[in-house]
XYZ file of C-alpha atoms in Angstrom:
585
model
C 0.494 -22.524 1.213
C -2.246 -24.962 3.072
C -5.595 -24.788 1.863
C -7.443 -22.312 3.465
C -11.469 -20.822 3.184
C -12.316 -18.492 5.635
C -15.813 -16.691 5.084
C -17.798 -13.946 7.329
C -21.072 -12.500 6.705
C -20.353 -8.588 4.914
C -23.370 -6.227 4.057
C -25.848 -9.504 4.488
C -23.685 -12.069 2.061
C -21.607 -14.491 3.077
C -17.812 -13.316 1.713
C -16.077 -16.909 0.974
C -11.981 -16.757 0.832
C -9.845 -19.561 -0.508
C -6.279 -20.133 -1.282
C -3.903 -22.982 -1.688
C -6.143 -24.931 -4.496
C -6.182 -23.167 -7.551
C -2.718 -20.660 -9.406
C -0.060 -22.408 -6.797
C 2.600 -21.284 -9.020
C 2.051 -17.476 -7.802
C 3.078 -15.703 -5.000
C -0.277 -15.376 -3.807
C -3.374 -16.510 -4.910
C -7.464 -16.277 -3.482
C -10.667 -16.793 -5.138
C -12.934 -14.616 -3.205
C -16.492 -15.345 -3.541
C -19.540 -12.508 -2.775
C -23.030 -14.182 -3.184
C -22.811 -16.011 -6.040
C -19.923 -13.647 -7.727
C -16.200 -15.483 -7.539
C -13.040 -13.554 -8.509
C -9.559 -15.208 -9.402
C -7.246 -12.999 -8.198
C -3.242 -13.449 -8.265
C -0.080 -12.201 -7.244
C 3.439 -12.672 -8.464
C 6.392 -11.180 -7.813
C 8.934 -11.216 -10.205
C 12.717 -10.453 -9.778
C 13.532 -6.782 -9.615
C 14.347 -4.692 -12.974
C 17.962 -2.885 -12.441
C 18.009 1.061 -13.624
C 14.351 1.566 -12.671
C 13.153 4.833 -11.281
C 9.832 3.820 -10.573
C 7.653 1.252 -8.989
C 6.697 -1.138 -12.252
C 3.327 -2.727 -10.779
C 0.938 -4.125 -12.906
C -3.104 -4.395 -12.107
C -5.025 -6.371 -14.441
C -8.983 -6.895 -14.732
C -10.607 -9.041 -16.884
C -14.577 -10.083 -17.301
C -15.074 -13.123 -18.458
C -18.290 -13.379 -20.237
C -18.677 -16.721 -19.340
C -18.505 -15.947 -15.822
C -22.349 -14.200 -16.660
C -23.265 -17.351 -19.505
C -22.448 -15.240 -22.079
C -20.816 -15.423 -25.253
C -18.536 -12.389 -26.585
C -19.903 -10.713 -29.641
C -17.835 -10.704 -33.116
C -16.429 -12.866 -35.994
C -13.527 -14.443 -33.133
C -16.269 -14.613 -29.872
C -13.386 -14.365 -27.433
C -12.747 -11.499 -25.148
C -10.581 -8.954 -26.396
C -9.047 -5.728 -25.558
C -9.907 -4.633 -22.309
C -13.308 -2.231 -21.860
C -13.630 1.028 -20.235
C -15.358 -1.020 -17.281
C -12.375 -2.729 -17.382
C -9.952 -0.127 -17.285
C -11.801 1.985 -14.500
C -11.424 -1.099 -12.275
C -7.531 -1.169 -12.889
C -7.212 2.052 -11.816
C -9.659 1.580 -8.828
C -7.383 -1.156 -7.355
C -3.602 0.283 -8.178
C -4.795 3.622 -6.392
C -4.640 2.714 -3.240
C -2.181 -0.201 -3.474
C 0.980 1.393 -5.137
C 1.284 3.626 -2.541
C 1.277 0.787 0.444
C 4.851 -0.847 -0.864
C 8.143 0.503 -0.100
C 9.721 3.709 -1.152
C 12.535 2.086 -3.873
C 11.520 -1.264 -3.994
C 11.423 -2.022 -7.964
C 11.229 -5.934 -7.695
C 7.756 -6.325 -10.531
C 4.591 -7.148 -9.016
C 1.986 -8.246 -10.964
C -2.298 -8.135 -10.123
C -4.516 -10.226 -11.574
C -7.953 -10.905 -11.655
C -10.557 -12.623 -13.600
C -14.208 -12.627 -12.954
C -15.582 -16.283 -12.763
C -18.458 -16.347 -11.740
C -21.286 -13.497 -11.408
C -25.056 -13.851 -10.309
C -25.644 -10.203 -12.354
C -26.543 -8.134 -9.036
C -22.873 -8.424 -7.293
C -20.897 -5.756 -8.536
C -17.165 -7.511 -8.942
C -15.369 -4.617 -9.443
C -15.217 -3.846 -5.061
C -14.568 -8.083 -4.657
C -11.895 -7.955 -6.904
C -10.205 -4.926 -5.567
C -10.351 -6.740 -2.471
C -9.161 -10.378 -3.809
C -6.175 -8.314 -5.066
C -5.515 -7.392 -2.052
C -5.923 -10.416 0.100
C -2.993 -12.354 -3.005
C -0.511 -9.666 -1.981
C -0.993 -9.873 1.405
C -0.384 -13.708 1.449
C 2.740 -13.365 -0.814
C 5.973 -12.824 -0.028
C 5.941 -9.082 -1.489
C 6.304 -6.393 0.834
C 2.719 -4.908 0.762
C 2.061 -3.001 3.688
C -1.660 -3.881 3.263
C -3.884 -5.045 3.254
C -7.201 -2.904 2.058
C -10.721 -3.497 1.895
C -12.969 -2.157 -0.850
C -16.751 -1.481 -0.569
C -19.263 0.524 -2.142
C -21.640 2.339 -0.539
C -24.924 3.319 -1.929
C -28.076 5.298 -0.544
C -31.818 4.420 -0.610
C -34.817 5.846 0.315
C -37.916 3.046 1.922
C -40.535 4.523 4.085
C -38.187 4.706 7.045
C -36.056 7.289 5.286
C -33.156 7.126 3.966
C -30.568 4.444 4.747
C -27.297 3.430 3.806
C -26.736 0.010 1.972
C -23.154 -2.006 1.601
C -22.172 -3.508 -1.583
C -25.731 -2.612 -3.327
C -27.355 -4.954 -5.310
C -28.146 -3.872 -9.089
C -31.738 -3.181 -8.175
C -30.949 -1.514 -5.231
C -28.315 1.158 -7.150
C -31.080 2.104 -9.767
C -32.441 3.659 -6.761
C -29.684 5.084 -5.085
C -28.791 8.904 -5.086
C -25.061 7.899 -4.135
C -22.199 5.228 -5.480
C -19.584 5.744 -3.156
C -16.484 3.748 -3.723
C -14.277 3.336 -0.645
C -10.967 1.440 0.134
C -9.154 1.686 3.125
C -6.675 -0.034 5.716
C -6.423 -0.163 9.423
C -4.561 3.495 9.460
C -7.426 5.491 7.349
C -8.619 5.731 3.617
C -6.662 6.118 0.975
C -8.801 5.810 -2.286
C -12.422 7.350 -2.589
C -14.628 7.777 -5.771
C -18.531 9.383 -5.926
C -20.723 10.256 -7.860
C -23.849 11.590 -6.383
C -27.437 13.804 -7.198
C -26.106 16.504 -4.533
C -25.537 15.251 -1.301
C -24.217 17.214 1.310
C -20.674 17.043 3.434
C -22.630 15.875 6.419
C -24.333 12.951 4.926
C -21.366 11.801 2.835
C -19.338 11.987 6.003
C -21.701 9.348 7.264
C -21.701 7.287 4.099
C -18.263 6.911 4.854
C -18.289 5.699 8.591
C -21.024 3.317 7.512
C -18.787 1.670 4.946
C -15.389 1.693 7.253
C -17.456 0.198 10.380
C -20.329 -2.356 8.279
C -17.385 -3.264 5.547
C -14.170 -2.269 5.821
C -12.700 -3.021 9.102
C -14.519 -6.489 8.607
C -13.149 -7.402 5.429
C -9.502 -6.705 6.723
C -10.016 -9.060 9.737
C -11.179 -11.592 7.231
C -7.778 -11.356 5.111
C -5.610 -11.258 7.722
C -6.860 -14.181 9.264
C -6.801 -15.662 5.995
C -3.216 -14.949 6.260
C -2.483 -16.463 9.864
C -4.441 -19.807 8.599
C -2.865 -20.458 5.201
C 0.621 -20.828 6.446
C 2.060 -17.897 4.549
C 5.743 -16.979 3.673
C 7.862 -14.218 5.476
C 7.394 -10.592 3.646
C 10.852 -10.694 1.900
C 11.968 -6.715 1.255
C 14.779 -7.450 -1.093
C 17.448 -4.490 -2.358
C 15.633 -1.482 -2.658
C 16.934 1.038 -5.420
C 17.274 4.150 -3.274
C 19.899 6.752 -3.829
C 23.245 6.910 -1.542
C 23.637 9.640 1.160
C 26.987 10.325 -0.336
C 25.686 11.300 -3.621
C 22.647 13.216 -1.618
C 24.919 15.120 0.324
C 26.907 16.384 -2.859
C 23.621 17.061 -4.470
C 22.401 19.557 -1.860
C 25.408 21.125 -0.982
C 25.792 22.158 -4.884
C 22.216 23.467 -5.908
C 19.975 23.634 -2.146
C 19.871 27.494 -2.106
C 19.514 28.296 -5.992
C 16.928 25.356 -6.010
C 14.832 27.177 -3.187
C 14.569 29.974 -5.150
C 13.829 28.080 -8.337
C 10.628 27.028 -6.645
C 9.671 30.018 -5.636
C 9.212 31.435 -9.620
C 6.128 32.362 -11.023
C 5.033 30.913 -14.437
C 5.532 26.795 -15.377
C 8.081 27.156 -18.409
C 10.443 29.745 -16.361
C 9.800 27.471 -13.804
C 10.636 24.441 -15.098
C 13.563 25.878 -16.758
C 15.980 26.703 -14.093
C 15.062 23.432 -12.067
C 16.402 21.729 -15.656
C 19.094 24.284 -15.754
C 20.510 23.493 -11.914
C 20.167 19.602 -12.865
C 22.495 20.350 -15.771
C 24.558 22.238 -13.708
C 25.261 19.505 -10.796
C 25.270 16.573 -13.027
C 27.815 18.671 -15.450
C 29.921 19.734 -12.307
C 30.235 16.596 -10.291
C 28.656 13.566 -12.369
C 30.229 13.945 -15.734
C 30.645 10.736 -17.341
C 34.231 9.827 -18.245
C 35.327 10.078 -22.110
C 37.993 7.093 -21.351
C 38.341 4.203 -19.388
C 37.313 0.801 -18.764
C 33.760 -0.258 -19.351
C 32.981 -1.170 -15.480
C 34.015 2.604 -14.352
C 31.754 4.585 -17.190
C 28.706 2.332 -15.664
C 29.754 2.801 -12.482
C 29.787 7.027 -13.030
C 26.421 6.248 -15.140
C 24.813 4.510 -12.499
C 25.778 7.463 -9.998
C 24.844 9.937 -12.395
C 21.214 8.233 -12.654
C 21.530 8.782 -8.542
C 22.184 12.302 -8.970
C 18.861 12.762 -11.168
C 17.093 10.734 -8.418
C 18.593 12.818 -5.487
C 17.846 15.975 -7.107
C 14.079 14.808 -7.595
C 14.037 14.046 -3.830
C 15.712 17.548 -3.136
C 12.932 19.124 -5.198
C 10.648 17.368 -3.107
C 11.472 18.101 0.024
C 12.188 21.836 -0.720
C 8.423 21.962 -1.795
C 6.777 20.687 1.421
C 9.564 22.328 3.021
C 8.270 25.888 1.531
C 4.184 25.184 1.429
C 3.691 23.446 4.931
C 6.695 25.505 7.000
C 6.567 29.041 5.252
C 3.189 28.827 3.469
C 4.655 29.347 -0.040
C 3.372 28.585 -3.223
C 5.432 28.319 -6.574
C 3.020 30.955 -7.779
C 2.887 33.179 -4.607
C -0.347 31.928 -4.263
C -2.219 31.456 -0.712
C -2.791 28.729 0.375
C -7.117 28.666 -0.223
C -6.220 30.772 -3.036
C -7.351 30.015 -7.001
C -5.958 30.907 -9.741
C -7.025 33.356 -12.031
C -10.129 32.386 -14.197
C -11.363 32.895 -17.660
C -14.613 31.795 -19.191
C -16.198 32.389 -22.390
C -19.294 30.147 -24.471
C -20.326 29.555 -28.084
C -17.223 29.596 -29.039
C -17.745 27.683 -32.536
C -20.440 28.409 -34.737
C -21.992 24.949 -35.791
C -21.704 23.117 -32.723
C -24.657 22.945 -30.499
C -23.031 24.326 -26.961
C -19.429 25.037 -26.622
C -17.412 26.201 -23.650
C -13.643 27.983 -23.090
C -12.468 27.399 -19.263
C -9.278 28.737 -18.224
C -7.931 28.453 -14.711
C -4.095 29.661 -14.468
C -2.553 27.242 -17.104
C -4.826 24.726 -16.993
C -7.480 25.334 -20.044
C -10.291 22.904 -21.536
C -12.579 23.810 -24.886
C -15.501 21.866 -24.345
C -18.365 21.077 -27.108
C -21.900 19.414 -26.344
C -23.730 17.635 -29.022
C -27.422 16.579 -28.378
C -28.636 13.662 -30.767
C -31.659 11.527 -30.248
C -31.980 7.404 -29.149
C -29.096 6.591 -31.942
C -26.726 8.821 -30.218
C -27.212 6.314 -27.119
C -24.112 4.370 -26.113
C -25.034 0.691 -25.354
C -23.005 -1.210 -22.496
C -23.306 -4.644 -22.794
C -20.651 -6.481 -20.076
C -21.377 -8.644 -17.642
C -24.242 -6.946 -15.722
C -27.633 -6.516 -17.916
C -26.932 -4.469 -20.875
C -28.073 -0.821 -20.578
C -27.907 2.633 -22.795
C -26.284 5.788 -21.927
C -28.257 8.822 -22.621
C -24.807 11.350 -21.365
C -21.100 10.395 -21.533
C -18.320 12.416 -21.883
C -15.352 12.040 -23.187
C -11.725 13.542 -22.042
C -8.725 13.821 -24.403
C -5.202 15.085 -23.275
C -2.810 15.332 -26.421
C 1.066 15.813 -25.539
C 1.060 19.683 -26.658
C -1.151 20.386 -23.731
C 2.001 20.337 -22.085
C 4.397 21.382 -24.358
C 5.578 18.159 -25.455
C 5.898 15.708 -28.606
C 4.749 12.501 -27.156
C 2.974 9.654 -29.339
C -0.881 10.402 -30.620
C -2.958 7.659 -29.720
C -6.664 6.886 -28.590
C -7.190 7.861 -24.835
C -5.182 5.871 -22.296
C -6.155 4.721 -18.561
C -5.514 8.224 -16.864
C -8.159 9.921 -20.121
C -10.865 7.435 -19.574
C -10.577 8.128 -16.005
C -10.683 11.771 -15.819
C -13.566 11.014 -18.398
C -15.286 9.379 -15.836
C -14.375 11.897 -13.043
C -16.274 14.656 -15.367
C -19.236 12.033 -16.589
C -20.109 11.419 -13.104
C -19.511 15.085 -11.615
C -22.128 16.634 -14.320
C -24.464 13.311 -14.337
C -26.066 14.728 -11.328
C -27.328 17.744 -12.326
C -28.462 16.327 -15.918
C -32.659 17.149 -15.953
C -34.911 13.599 -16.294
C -34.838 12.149 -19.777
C -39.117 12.716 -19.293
C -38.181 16.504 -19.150
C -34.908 16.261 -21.871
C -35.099 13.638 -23.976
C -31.983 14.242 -26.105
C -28.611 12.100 -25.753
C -26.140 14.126 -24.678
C -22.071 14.140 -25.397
C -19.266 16.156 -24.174
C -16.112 16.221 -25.743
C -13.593 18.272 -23.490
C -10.120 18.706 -25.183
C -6.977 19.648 -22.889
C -5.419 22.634 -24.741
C -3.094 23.463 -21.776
C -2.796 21.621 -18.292
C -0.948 22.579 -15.473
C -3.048 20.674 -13.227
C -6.520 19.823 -12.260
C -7.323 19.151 -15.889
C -10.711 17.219 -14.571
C -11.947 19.900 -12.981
C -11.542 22.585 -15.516
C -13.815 19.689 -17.748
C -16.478 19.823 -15.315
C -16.516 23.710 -15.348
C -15.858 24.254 -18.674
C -19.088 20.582 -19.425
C -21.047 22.964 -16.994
C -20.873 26.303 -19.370
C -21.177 23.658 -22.513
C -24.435 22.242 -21.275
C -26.016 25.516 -20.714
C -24.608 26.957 -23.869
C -26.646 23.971 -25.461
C -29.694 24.894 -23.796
C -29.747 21.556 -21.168
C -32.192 22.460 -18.543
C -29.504 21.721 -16.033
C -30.773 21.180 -12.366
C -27.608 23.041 -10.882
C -24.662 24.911 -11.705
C -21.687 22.541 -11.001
C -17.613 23.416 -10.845
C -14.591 21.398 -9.554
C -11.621 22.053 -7.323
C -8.365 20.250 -5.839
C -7.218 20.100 -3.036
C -3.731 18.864 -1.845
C -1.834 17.884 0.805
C 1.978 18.631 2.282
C 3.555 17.845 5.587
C 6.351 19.400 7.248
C 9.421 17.418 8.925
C 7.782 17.910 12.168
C 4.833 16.065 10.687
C 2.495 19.816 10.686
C 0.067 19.003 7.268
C -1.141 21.861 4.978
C -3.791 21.645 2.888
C -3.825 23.851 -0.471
C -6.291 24.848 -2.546
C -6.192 24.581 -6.613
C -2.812 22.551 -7.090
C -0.707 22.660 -9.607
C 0.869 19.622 -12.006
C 4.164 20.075 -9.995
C 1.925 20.238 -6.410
C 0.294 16.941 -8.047
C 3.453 15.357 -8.475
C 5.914 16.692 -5.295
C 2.283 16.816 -2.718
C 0.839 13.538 -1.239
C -2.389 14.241 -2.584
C -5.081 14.966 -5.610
C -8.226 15.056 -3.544
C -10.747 16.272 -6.656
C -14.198 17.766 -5.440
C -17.188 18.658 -7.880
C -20.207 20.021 -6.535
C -23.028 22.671 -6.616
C -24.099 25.219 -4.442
C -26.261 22.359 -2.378
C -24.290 19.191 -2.833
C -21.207 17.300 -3.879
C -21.516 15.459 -7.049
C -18.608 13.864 -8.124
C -15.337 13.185 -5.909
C -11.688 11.429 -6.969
C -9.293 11.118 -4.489
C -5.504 9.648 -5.102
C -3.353 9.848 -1.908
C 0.631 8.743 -1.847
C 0.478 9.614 2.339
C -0.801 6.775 4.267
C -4.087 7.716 4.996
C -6.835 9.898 6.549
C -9.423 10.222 8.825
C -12.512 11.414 8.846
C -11.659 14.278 10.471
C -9.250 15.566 8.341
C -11.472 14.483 5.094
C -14.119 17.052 6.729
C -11.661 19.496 6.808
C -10.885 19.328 3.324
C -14.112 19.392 2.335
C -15.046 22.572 4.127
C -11.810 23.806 2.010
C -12.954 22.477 -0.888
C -16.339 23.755 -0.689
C -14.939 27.395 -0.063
C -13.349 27.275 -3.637
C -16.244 25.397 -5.292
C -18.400 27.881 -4.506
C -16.267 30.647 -5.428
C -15.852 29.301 -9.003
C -19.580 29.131 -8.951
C -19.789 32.587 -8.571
C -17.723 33.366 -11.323
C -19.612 30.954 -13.966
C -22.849 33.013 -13.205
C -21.507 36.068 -13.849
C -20.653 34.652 -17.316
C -23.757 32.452 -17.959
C -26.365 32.688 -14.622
C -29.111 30.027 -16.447
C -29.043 27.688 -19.913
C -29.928 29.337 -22.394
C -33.867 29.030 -23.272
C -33.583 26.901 -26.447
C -31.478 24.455 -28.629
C -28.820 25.266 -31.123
C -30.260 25.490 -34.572
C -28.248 23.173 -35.750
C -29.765 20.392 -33.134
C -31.874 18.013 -34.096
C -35.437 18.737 -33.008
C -37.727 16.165 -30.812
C -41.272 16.454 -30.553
C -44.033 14.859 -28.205
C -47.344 14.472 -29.337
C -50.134 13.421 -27.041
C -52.629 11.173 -28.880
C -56.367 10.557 -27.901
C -56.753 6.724 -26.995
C -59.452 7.141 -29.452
C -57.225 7.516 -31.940
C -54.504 5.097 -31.970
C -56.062 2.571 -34.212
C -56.674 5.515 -36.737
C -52.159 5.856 -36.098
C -51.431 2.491 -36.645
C -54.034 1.698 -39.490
């Protein structure tokens, strides 16, 4: 590739990108540059992995502490395993890119990015997201990009309130919204919030701000970063996708039964026959042969792995087939329907609020502790170094689901449904002037049949009062997904299930109270959406919210008046100015 720089002014900064200099070896390479914040960011595509059945893309985000003029702490003072800032941003740029490359393409595509540079007000999580972009776009993988990140916050001068782009760190200590929004030139396809209650209306407008002042900017900036830097053809390559022989042979055997299938109520009897007709075609028509040469039993093996494939597809398409044609659930359900909901508090005896939130097969036990400044978590990275005063923390062991899967410490998916929940009940936490206390949730999956996030919120909610926090609001969560019919009608349902998770072509999480949304996730496999239809689903999701609100009062209407007896106690004594000298002797 020629060397290229090609810089416009975004949100009042001049955004610098340059490629053909520095990492020529990779596919595609940029350092994007956002005041005085520069990200390395690189893509290479590797040669594809034979007897994948998935898309093996890689996003990697690193802070250099040097990048800030810092050293790393410890004996080695070298950056080590990622952090959970580190982590979050992963996940913030595969979201929206996985879903922009091919259906079976399986060639391995690698993201990385490195912060090199930061002025400590530039946020590089949105630049790199958007360097990460820009590399694949210039490589020769087929990326059917590119995206543009911002962040949108919302301040309040004596004009009103007005929305900023890319907030400085000054400017989000005194913001009531971090809006996180990445999008392409069909719609958005990635959004994260976290908010003090603000309502449909203005979020709505958030969200124009950011595609019109950042956005549609940003992806005129790559692409004609793209027509100047003299870069190679998109190459597709073989892509790994199951024969229409095999298909054919697949749905002729199982279609009807497999219709039915879906339609049973309960996850395990459920899940059952779907495993039972997969057994059934693969035994019938893809049984692997006891003798032969070595090239036909991987030949039958390699259409047997086909046949799994084909029946996943068939699943599929029997599932949007059923919810946006006939309106059917796996559980009967409606489609703005919930499932049914238990609640209960103080569930253990020595810890200081505890919580029990069922919703269908999806339950979360929940325990608060309150502690005082020691409790505080301090972040130290590569913006100023700050305490947390509430975190929570999400764990999802492999019985939750009926499993035996390797116990470890929380992986990318826990830290951010952590994060979901954090932000979701950060918003209706009182002042630390009225609550001093440090505050920690600990919500533990016990079963999950989706929405596992949202029953954390609900079930934090009931926790927090049950621990006597003053809370501002009652909050609660809800899904929402998303199915289209092969005439291209879409159905939104309310509530989704693991398997409406996985089959749908959307997890669009909303957390809210009765006056605001606080906290929103959404992960989208479709293309993208408009505004329009992201208003629709938040009148949707709004009906449910509420309606889970409703519920939690009947169980717990306020927090309780005082602390657990176990808590530790804080006092505030007011001392005459007189005085003081007497205090400090």
């Amino acid at each position: 590739m020629t060397k290229t720089v090609v810089e416009r002014e975004i949100g009042g900064r001049m955004m610098r990108l340059e490629t053909g200099r520095v990492a020529r070896l990779a596919s595609g390479s940029v350092i994007i540059s956002y005041g005085e914040t520069a990200v390395l960011s690189t893509c290479v595509r590797a040669d594809p992995r034979p007897g994948l059945d998935f898309f093996p893309l890689q996003c990697d985000y690193r802070e250099k502490l040097s990048a800030a003029g810092k050293f790393p702490g410890g004996f080695r003072k070298r950056e080590g395993a990622p952090s959970e800032k580190e982590i979050l941003t992963m996940r913030m740029m595969d979201r929206p890119m996985r879903p922009l490359f091919p259906d079976g393409f399986i060639d391995e595509v690698q993201l990385q990015c490195w912060v090199m540079s930061h002025d400590g007000q530039n946020d590089a999580d949105v630049v790199a997201c958007c360097g990460a972009s820009a590399a694949a776009h210039i490589s020769d993988a087929p990326f059917e990009g590119p995206i543009a990140t911002v962040r949108v916050a919302r301040i309040y001068t004596d004009a009103g309130a007005e929305f900023v782009l890319n907030p400085s760190q000054a400017q989000i200590e005194f913001s009531d919204l971090d809006l996180v929004l990445s999008g392409h030139k069909d719609g958005i396809n990635m959004i994260e919030v976290g908010a003090a209650e603000i309502s449909e209306a203005d979020l709505l407008e958030a969200m124009k701000f950011g595609i019109a002042e950042g956005i549609t900017p940003i992806l005129e900036l790559i692409e004609e970063l793209r027509e100047k830097c003299n870069a190679p053809e998109k190459r597709m390559g073989e892509l790994a996708l199951p024969s229409e022989e095999v298909m054919k042979i697949v749905q002729d055997a199982i279609y009807d039964e497999l219709v039915e299938a879906r339609k049973l109520k309960g996850k395990k009897i459920r899940n059952d026959k779907v495993s039972e007709l997969r057994e059934k075609v693969l035994f019938e028509h893809f049984q692997l042969p006891e003798g032969g040469d070595y090239v036909s039993y991987k030949a039958a093996e390699s259409r047997r792995k086909e046949a799994v494939e084909c029946f996943r597809k068939l699943e599929k398409k029997i599932t949007h087939m059923l919810v946006a044609e006939h309106g059917i659930r796996a559980e009967g359900r409606g489609l703005d329907v919930i499932r049914d909901i238990e609640m209960d508090t103080s569930i253990f005896d020595r810890t200081h609020g505890s919580a029990f939130f069922q919703r269908g097969e999806t339950q979360s036990l929940v325990t608060c502790v309150l502690g005082t400044i020691k409790g505080e978590q301090i972040v130290d990275g590569l913006m100023p170094e700050y305490a947390k005063k509430f975190y929570l923390h999400y764990n999802f062991p492999p019985f939750c689901v009926g499993e035996a899967g390797r116990i470890m410490g929380p992986g990318r998916r826990e830290l951010g449904h952590g994060s979901l929940a954090e932000k979701s009940l950060l918003g209706i936490l009182p002042s630390s002037e009225d609550f001093p206390y440090t505050i920690r949730l600990v919500s533990d999956i016990t079963e999950s049949n989706g929405s596992s996030s949202m029953a954390s919120v609900c079930g934090g909610c009931l926790a927090l009062m049950d621990a006597g926090v003053p809370i501002i609001n009652i909050c609660a969560g809800i899904s929402v997904g998303r199915f289209t019919s092969s005439d291209g009608k879409v159905t939104h349902v309310t509530d989704i299930l693991g398997e409406e998770d996985f089959f749908g072509e959307m997890d669009f999480k909303v957390s809210g109270t009765v006056d605001g949304i606080t906290g929103i996730q959404l992960d989208l496999k479709a293309r993208g959406l408009d505004l329009d239809e992201v208003a629709l689903i938040f009148e949707q999701a709004k009906k449910g919210r509420l309606q889970i609100i409703d519920q939690i009062k009947e169980i717990m209407p306020e927090p309780r008046e005082d602390i657990s007896k176990y808590a530790p106690r804080i006092m505030t004594v007011k001392i005459d100015p007189d005085k003081i000298g007497k205090l400090i002797g």
